[in-house]
Coordinates of N, CA and C in Angstrom, one line a residue:
M199 N -47.7 -60.5 -26.7 CA -46.3 -60.7 -26.7 C -45.7 -61.0 -28.1
K200 N -46.6 -61.7 -28.9 CA -46.2 -62.0 -30.3 C -46.0 -60.7 -31.1
N201 N -46.9 -59.8 -30.9 CA -46.8 -58.5 -31.6 C -45.5 -57.7 -31.2
F202 N -45.2 -57.8 -29.9 CA -44.0 -57.1 -29.4 C -42.7 -57.6 -30.1
S203 N -42.7 -59.0 -30.3 CA -41.5 -59.5 -31.0 C -41.4 -59.1 -32.4
K204 N -42.6 -59.1 -33.1 CA -42.6 -58.6 -34.5 C -42.1 -57.2 -34.6
Y205 N -42.6 -56.3 -33.7 CA -42.3 -54.9 -33.8 C -40.8 -54.7 -33.4
S206 N -40.3 -55.4 -32.4 CA -38.9 -55.2 -32.1 C -38.0 -55.7 -33.2
V207 N -38.3 -56.8 -33.9 CA -37.5 -57.2 -35.0 C -37.6 -56.2 -36.1
L208 N -38.8 -55.7 -36.4 CA -39.0 -54.7 -37.4 C -38.2 -53.4 -37.1
A209 N -38.2 -53.0 -35.9 CA -37.5 -51.8 -35.4 C -36.0 -52.0 -35.6
L210 N -35.5 -53.1 -35.2 CA -34.1 -53.4 -35.3 C -33.6 -53.5 -36.7
A211 N -34.4 -54.1 -37.6 CA -34.1 -54.2 -39.0 C -34.1 -52.8 -39.6
S212 N -35.1 -51.9 -39.2 CA -35.1 -50.6 -39.8 C -33.9 -49.8 -39.3
L213 N -33.5 -49.9 -38.1 CA -32.3 -49.3 -37.6 C -31.1 -49.7 -38.3
L214 N -30.9 -51.0 -38.6 CA -29.7 -51.4 -39.3 C -29.8 -51.0 -40.8
F215 N -31.0 -51.0 -41.4 CA -31.1 -50.5 -42.8 C -30.7 -49.1 -42.9
F216 N -31.2 -48.2 -42.0 CA -30.9 -46.8 -42.2 C -29.5 -46.4 -41.7
S217 N -28.9 -47.2 -40.9 CA -27.5 -46.9 -40.5 C -26.5 -47.4 -41.4
C218 N -26.8 -48.4 -42.3 CA -25.9 -48.9 -43.3 C -25.5 -47.8 -44.3
G219 N -24.3 -47.7 -44.6 CA -23.9 -46.8 -45.6 C -23.8 -45.3 -45.2
N220 N -24.1 -45.0 -44.0 CA -24.1 -43.6 -43.5 C -22.8 -43.3 -42.8
S221 N -21.9 -44.1 -42.8 CA -20.6 -43.8 -42.1 C -19.9 -42.7 -42.7
Q222 N -20.1 -42.4 -44.0 CA -19.4 -41.3 -44.7 C -20.1 -40.0 -44.4
N223 N -21.4 -40.1 -44.1 CA -22.1 -38.8 -43.8 C -21.7 -38.1 -42.6
G224 N -21.2 -38.9 -41.6 CA -20.8 -38.3 -40.3 C -19.4 -37.8 -40.3
K225 N -18.6 -38.0 -41.4 CA -17.2 -37.6 -41.4 C -17.2 -36.1 -41.8
V226 N -16.2 -35.4 -41.1 CA -16.0 -34.0 -41.3 C -14.6 -33.9 -41.8
E227 N -14.4 -33.2 -42.9 CA -13.1 -33.0 -43.5 C -12.4 -32.0 -42.7
V228 N -11.1 -32.3 -42.3 CA -10.3 -31.3 -41.6 C -9.1 -30.9 -42.4
A229 N -8.9 -29.6 -42.5 CA -7.7 -29.2 -43.2 C -6.5 -29.5 -42.4
K230 N -5.4 -29.9 -43.1 CA -4.2 -30.2 -42.5 C -3.5 -28.9 -42.0
T231 N -3.1 -29.0 -40.7 CA -2.4 -27.8 -40.1 C -0.9 -28.1 -40.2
G232 N -0.1 -27.2 -39.9 CA 1.4 -27.4 -39.9 C 1.8 -28.6 -38.9
T233 N 1.1 -28.7 -37.8 CA 1.4 -29.7 -36.8 C 1.1 -31.1 -37.4
E234 N 0.0 -31.2 -38.1 CA -0.4 -32.5 -38.7 C 0.6 -32.9 -39.8
T235 N 1.1 -31.9 -40.5 CA 2.0 -32.2 -41.6 C 3.3 -32.7 -41.0
V236 N 3.8 -32.1 -39.9 CA 5.0 -32.5 -39.2 C 4.8 -33.9 -38.7
A237 N 3.7 -34.2 -38.1 CA 3.4 -35.6 -37.6 C 3.4 -36.6 -38.7
A238 N 2.8 -36.3 -39.8 CA 2.8 -37.2 -41.0 C 4.2 -37.4 -41.5
D239 N 5.0 -36.3 -41.6 CA 6.4 -36.5 -42.0 C 7.2 -37.4 -41.0
S240 N 7.0 -37.2 -39.7 CA 7.7 -38.0 -38.7 C 7.3 -39.5 -38.9
L241 N 6.0 -39.7 -39.2 CA 5.6 -41.1 -39.4 C 6.2 -41.7 -40.6
S242 N 6.3 -41.0 -41.7 CA 6.9 -41.5 -42.9 C 8.4 -41.7 -42.7
K243 N 9.1 -40.9 -42.0 CA 10.5 -41.1 -41.7 C 10.7 -42.3 -40.8
A244 N 9.8 -42.5 -39.8 CA 9.9 -43.7 -39.0 C 9.7 -44.9 -39.8
A245 N 8.8 -44.9 -40.7 CA 8.5 -46.0 -41.6 C 9.7 -46.3 -42.5
A246 N 10.4 -45.2 -42.9 CA 11.6 -45.4 -43.8 C 12.8 -46.0 -43.0
Q247 N 12.8 -45.8 -41.7 CA 13.9 -46.2 -40.8 C 13.5 -47.6 -40.2
L248 N 13.5 -48.6 -41.1 CA 13.3 -49.9 -40.6 C 14.5 -50.8 -40.9
G249 N 14.6 -51.9 -40.2 CA 15.7 -52.8 -40.5 C 15.4 -53.6 -41.7
K250 N 16.3 -54.2 -42.3 CA 16.1 -55.0 -43.5 C 17.0 -56.3 -43.4
V251 N 16.4 -57.4 -43.6 CA 17.1 -58.7 -43.5 C 17.6 -59.1 -44.8
E252 N 18.9 -59.4 -44.9 CA 19.5 -60.0 -46.1 C 20.3 -61.2 -45.7
F253 N 20.2 -62.3 -46.5 CA 21.0 -63.5 -46.2 C 22.2 -63.6 -47.2
A254 N 23.3 -64.1 -46.6 CA 24.5 -64.4 -47.5 C 24.1 -65.4 -48.5
E255 N 23.3 -66.4 -48.2 CA 22.8 -67.4 -49.2 C 21.4 -67.7 -48.9
S256 N 20.6 -67.8 -49.9 CA 19.1 -68.0 -49.7 C 18.8 -69.5 -49.7
A257 N 19.8 -70.4 -50.2 CA 19.6 -71.8 -50.2 C 20.9 -72.5 -50.0
F258 N 20.8 -73.7 -49.4 CA 22.0 -74.5 -49.1 C 21.6 -75.9 -49.7
D259 N 22.5 -76.4 -50.6 CA 22.3 -77.7 -51.2 C 23.3 -78.7 -50.5
F260 N 22.7 -79.6 -49.8 CA 23.6 -80.6 -49.0 C 24.0 -81.8 -49.9
G261 N 23.6 -81.8 -51.1 CA 24.0 -82.9 -52.0 C 23.2 -84.2 -51.7
Q262 N 24.0 -85.3 -51.7 CA 23.4 -86.6 -51.4 C 23.9 -87.1 -50.1
I263 N 22.9 -87.6 -49.3 CA 23.3 -88.2 -48.0 C 22.5 -89.5 -47.8
K264 N 23.0 -90.3 -46.9 CA 22.3 -91.6 -46.6 C 21.1 -91.3 -45.6
E265 N 20.0 -92.0 -45.8 CA 18.9 -91.9 -44.8 C 19.4 -92.1 -43.4
G266 N 18.9 -91.2 -42.5 CA 19.3 -91.3 -41.1 C 20.4 -90.3 -40.7
A267 N 21.1 -89.8 -41.7 CA 22.1 -88.8 -41.4 C 21.5 -87.4 -41.1
Q268 N 22.2 -86.6 -40.3 CA 21.7 -85.3 -40.0 C 22.5 -84.3 -40.7
V269 N 21.9 -83.3 -41.3 CA 22.6 -82.1 -41.9 C 22.4 -80.9 -41.0
K270 N 23.6 -80.3 -40.7 CA 23.5 -79.1 -39.9 C 24.1 -77.9 -40.8
H271 N 23.4 -76.8 -40.8 CA 23.8 -75.7 -41.6 C 23.5 -74.4 -40.9
T272 N 24.3 -73.4 -41.0 CA 24.1 -72.1 -40.4 C 23.8 -71.0 -41.5
F273 N 22.7 -70.4 -41.5 CA 22.4 -69.3 -42.4 C 22.7 -68.0 -41.6
V274 N 23.5 -67.2 -42.3 CA 23.9 -65.9 -41.7 C 23.1 -64.8 -42.3
L275 N 22.4 -64.0 -41.4 CA 21.6 -62.9 -41.9 C 22.3 -61.6 -41.5
K276 N 22.1 -60.6 -42.3 CA 22.7 -59.2 -42.0 C 21.5 -58.2 -42.0
N277 N 21.5 -57.3 -41.0 CA 20.6 -56.2 -41.0 C 21.2 -55.1 -41.8
T278 N 20.7 -54.9 -43.0 CA 21.2 -53.8 -43.9 C 20.3 -52.5 -43.8
G279 N 19.4 -52.5 -42.9 CA 18.5 -51.4 -42.7 C 19.0 -50.3 -41.7
D280 N 18.2 -49.4 -41.3 CA 18.5 -48.3 -40.4 C 18.0 -48.4 -39.0
A281 N 17.4 -49.6 -38.6 CA 16.9 -49.8 -37.3 C 17.1 -51.2 -36.9
P282 N 17.2 -51.5 -35.6 CA 17.4 -52.9 -35.1 C 16.3 -53.8 -35.6
V283 N 16.7 -55.0 -35.9 CA 15.7 -56.1 -36.3 C 15.6 -57.1 -35.2
I284 N 14.4 -57.5 -34.9 CA 14.2 -58.6 -33.9 C 13.4 -59.7 -34.7
L285 N 14.0 -60.9 -34.6 CA 13.4 -62.1 -35.2 C 12.3 -62.6 -34.2
S286 N 11.1 -62.6 -34.6 CA 10.0 -63.0 -33.7 C 9.7 -64.5 -33.8
K287 N 9.9 -65.1 -35.0 CA 9.5 -66.5 -35.2 C 10.3 -67.1 -36.4
V288 N 10.8 -68.3 -36.2 CA 11.5 -69.0 -37.3 C 11.0 -70.4 -37.3
T289 N 10.4 -70.8 -38.4 CA 9.7 -72.1 -38.5 C 10.2 -72.8 -39.7
A290 N 10.1 -74.2 -39.7 CA 10.5 -75.0 -40.8 C 9.2 -75.7 -41.4
S291 N 9.3 -76.0 -42.7 CA 8.1 -76.6 -43.4 C 7.9 -78.0 -42.9
C292 N 8.8 -78.6 -42.2 CA 8.6 -80.0 -41.8 C 9.2 -80.2 -40.4
G293 N 8.6 -81.1 -39.6 CA 9.1 -81.4 -38.3 C 10.5 -82.0 -38.3
C294 N 10.9 -82.5 -39.4 CA 12.3 -83.1 -39.5 C 13.4 -82.0 -39.5
T295 N 13.0 -80.8 -39.6 CA 13.9 -79.7 -39.7 C 13.7 -78.8 -38.5
Q296 N 14.8 -78.5 -37.7 CA 14.7 -77.7 -36.5 C 15.6 -76.5 -36.6
P297 N 15.0 -75.3 -36.6 CA 15.8 -74.1 -36.6 C 16.0 -73.6 -35.2
E298 N 17.2 -73.0 -35.0 CA 17.5 -72.3 -33.7 C 18.0 -70.9 -34.0
F299 N 17.5 -69.9 -33.3 CA 17.8 -68.5 -33.6 C 17.9 -67.7 -32.3
S300 N 18.5 -66.5 -32.3 CA 18.6 -65.6 -31.2 C 17.5 -64.6 -31.3
K301 N 16.9 -64.2 -30.2 CA 15.8 -63.2 -30.1 C 16.4 -61.8 -29.8
S302 N 17.8 -61.8 -29.7 CA 18.4 -60.5 -29.4 C 18.3 -59.6 -30.6
P303 N 18.2 -58.3 -30.4 CA 18.1 -57.3 -31.5 C 19.4 -57.4 -32.4
I304 N 19.2 -57.3 -33.7 CA 20.3 -57.2 -34.6 C 20.4 -55.8 -35.0
L305 N 21.5 -55.1 -34.6 CA 21.7 -53.7 -34.9 C 22.0 -53.5 -36.3
P306 N 21.7 -52.3 -36.9 CA 22.0 -52.0 -38.3 C 23.5 -52.3 -38.6
G307 N 23.7 -53.1 -39.6 CA 25.1 -53.5 -40.0 C 25.5 -54.8 -39.3
G308 N 24.7 -55.2 -38.3 CA 25.0 -56.4 -37.5 C 24.5 -57.7 -38.2
T309 N 25.0 -58.8 -37.7 CA 24.6 -60.1 -38.2 C 24.1 -61.1 -37.1
S310 N 23.4 -62.1 -37.5 CA 22.9 -63.1 -36.6 C 22.9 -64.4 -37.4
D311 N 23.0 -65.5 -36.6 CA 23.0 -66.9 -37.2 C 21.6 -67.6 -36.9
I312 N 21.2 -68.3 -37.9 CA 20.1 -69.3 -37.8 C 20.7 -70.6 -38.0
H313 N 20.7 -71.5 -37.0 CA 21.3 -72.8 -37.1 C 20.1 -73.8 -37.4
V314 N 20.3 -74.6 -38.5 CA 19.2 -75.5 -38.9 C 19.8 -76.9 -38.9
T315 N 19.0 -77.8 -38.3 CA 19.3 -79.2 -38.3 C 18.2 -80.0 -39.0
F316 N 18.6 -80.8 -40.1 CA 17.7 -81.6 -40.8 C 18.0 -83.1 -40.5
N317 N 17.0 -83.8 -40.0 CA 17.1 -85.2 -39.7 C 16.4 -86.0 -40.9
S318 N 17.3 -86.7 -41.6 CA 16.8 -87.4 -42.8 C 16.1 -88.7 -42.6
E319 N 16.0 -89.1 -41.4 CA 15.3 -90.4 -41.1 C 13.9 -90.4 -41.7
G320 N 13.6 -91.4 -42.6 CA 12.3 -91.5 -43.2 C 12.0 -90.5 -44.3
Q321 N 13.0 -89.8 -44.7 CA 12.9 -88.7 -45.7 C 13.6 -89.1 -47.0
V322 N 13.4 -90.2 -47.6 CA 14.1 -90.7 -48.8 C 13.6 -89.9 -50.0
G323 N 14.6 -89.6 -50.9 CA 14.2 -88.9 -52.1 C 14.7 -87.4 -52.1
K324 N 14.3 -86.7 -53.2 CA 14.6 -85.2 -53.2 C 14.0 -84.5 -52.1
Q325 N 14.7 -83.6 -51.5 CA 14.2 -82.8 -50.4 C 14.4 -81.3 -50.6
Q326 N 13.4 -80.6 -50.1 CA 13.4 -79.1 -50.1 C 12.7 -78.7 -48.9
K327 N 13.4 -78.2 -47.9 CA 12.9 -77.7 -46.7 C 12.9 -76.2 -46.6
I328 N 11.8 -75.6 -46.4 CA 11.7 -74.1 -46.4 C 11.7 -73.7 -44.9
I329 N 12.6 -72.7 -44.6 CA 12.7 -72.1 -43.3 C 12.1 -70.7 -43.4
T330 N 11.1 -70.4 -42.7 CA 10.4 -69.1 -42.8 C 10.8 -68.2 -41.6
I331 N 11.3 -67.0 -41.8 CA 11.7 -66.1 -40.8 C 10.8 -64.9 -40.7
Q332 N 10.2 -64.6 -39.5 CA 9.3 -63.5 -39.3 C 10.1 -62.5 -38.4
S333 N 10.0 -61.2 -38.8 CA 10.7 -60.2 -38.0 C 10.0 -58.9 -38.2
N334 N 10.6 -57.8 -37.5 CA 10.0 -56.5 -37.6 C 10.7 -55.7 -38.7
A335 N 11.4 -56.3 -39.6 CA 12.1 -55.7 -40.7 C 11.1 -55.2 -41.8
S336 N 11.6 -54.4 -42.7 CA 10.8 -54.0 -43.8 C 10.4 -55.2 -44.7
N337 N 11.2 -56.1 -44.8 CA 10.8 -57.4 -45.5 C 10.6 -58.4 -44.3
G338 N 9.5 -58.2 -43.6 CA 9.2 -58.9 -42.4 C 9.1 -60.4 -42.5
L339 N 8.8 -60.9 -43.7 CA 8.7 -62.4 -43.9 C 9.6 -62.8 -45.0
T340 N 10.7 -63.6 -44.6 CA 11.7 -64.0 -45.6 C 11.8 -65.5 -45.5
T341 N 12.4 -66.1 -46.5 CA 12.6 -67.6 -46.4 C 14.0 -67.9 -46.9
V342 N 14.5 -69.1 -46.4 CA 15.7 -69.7 -46.9 C 15.4 -71.2 -47.0
Q343 N 16.2 -72.0 -47.7 CA 15.9 -73.4 -47.9 C 17.1 -74.3 -47.8
L344 N 16.8 -75.5 -47.4 CA 17.8 -76.6 -47.5 C 17.3 -77.5 -48.6
K345 N 18.2 -78.0 -49.4 CA 17.8 -79.0 -50.4 C 18.9 -80.0 -50.7
G346 N 18.4 -81.1 -51.2 CA 19.4 -82.2 -51.5 C 18.6 -83.4 -51.7
E347 N 19.3 -84.6 -51.7 CA 18.7 -85.9 -51.9 C 19.1 -86.8 -50.8
V348 N 18.1 -87.6 -50.3 CA 18.4 -88.6 -49.3 C 18.3 -89.9 -50.0
L349 N 19.4 -90.7 -49.8 CA 19.4 -92.1 -50.4 C 19.0 -93.1 -49.4
A350 N 18.2 -94.1 -49.8 CA 17.8 -95.2 -48.9 C 18.9 -95.9 -48.3
K351 N 18.7 -96.4 -47.1 CA 19.8 -97.1 -46.4 C 20.3 -98.3 -47.1

């Protein structure tokens, strides 16, 4: 039984050794036909027809506030691309900042709002909160920020 284990390990190692690096050998080059060229062109046109997210402002400075105050701000985004944009996820860099957004498609030329609430309780000093927006747009990951200073009570 001991010999069987040795031989099976040896056989498996040989199989892995000889199969490594041979993935290129099995490939066959295929000349592009007219149909394949049309399909490739359609894919590149589809890729070119993506939505694009642009914000009216990339940062909002709320100035100085007293600790415990809440700051509410609305970031307006516009779809400047050629296809609808869907926001999949909007997150903040801190639990003290809560974003709210619509999951409805934003048509080309259309706008949507991201409402952000910052709770300054326990957040004394200079603040910079990053809000990250994930979407199906060509610039699928974008950010905006809230910044300012929280003064102690």
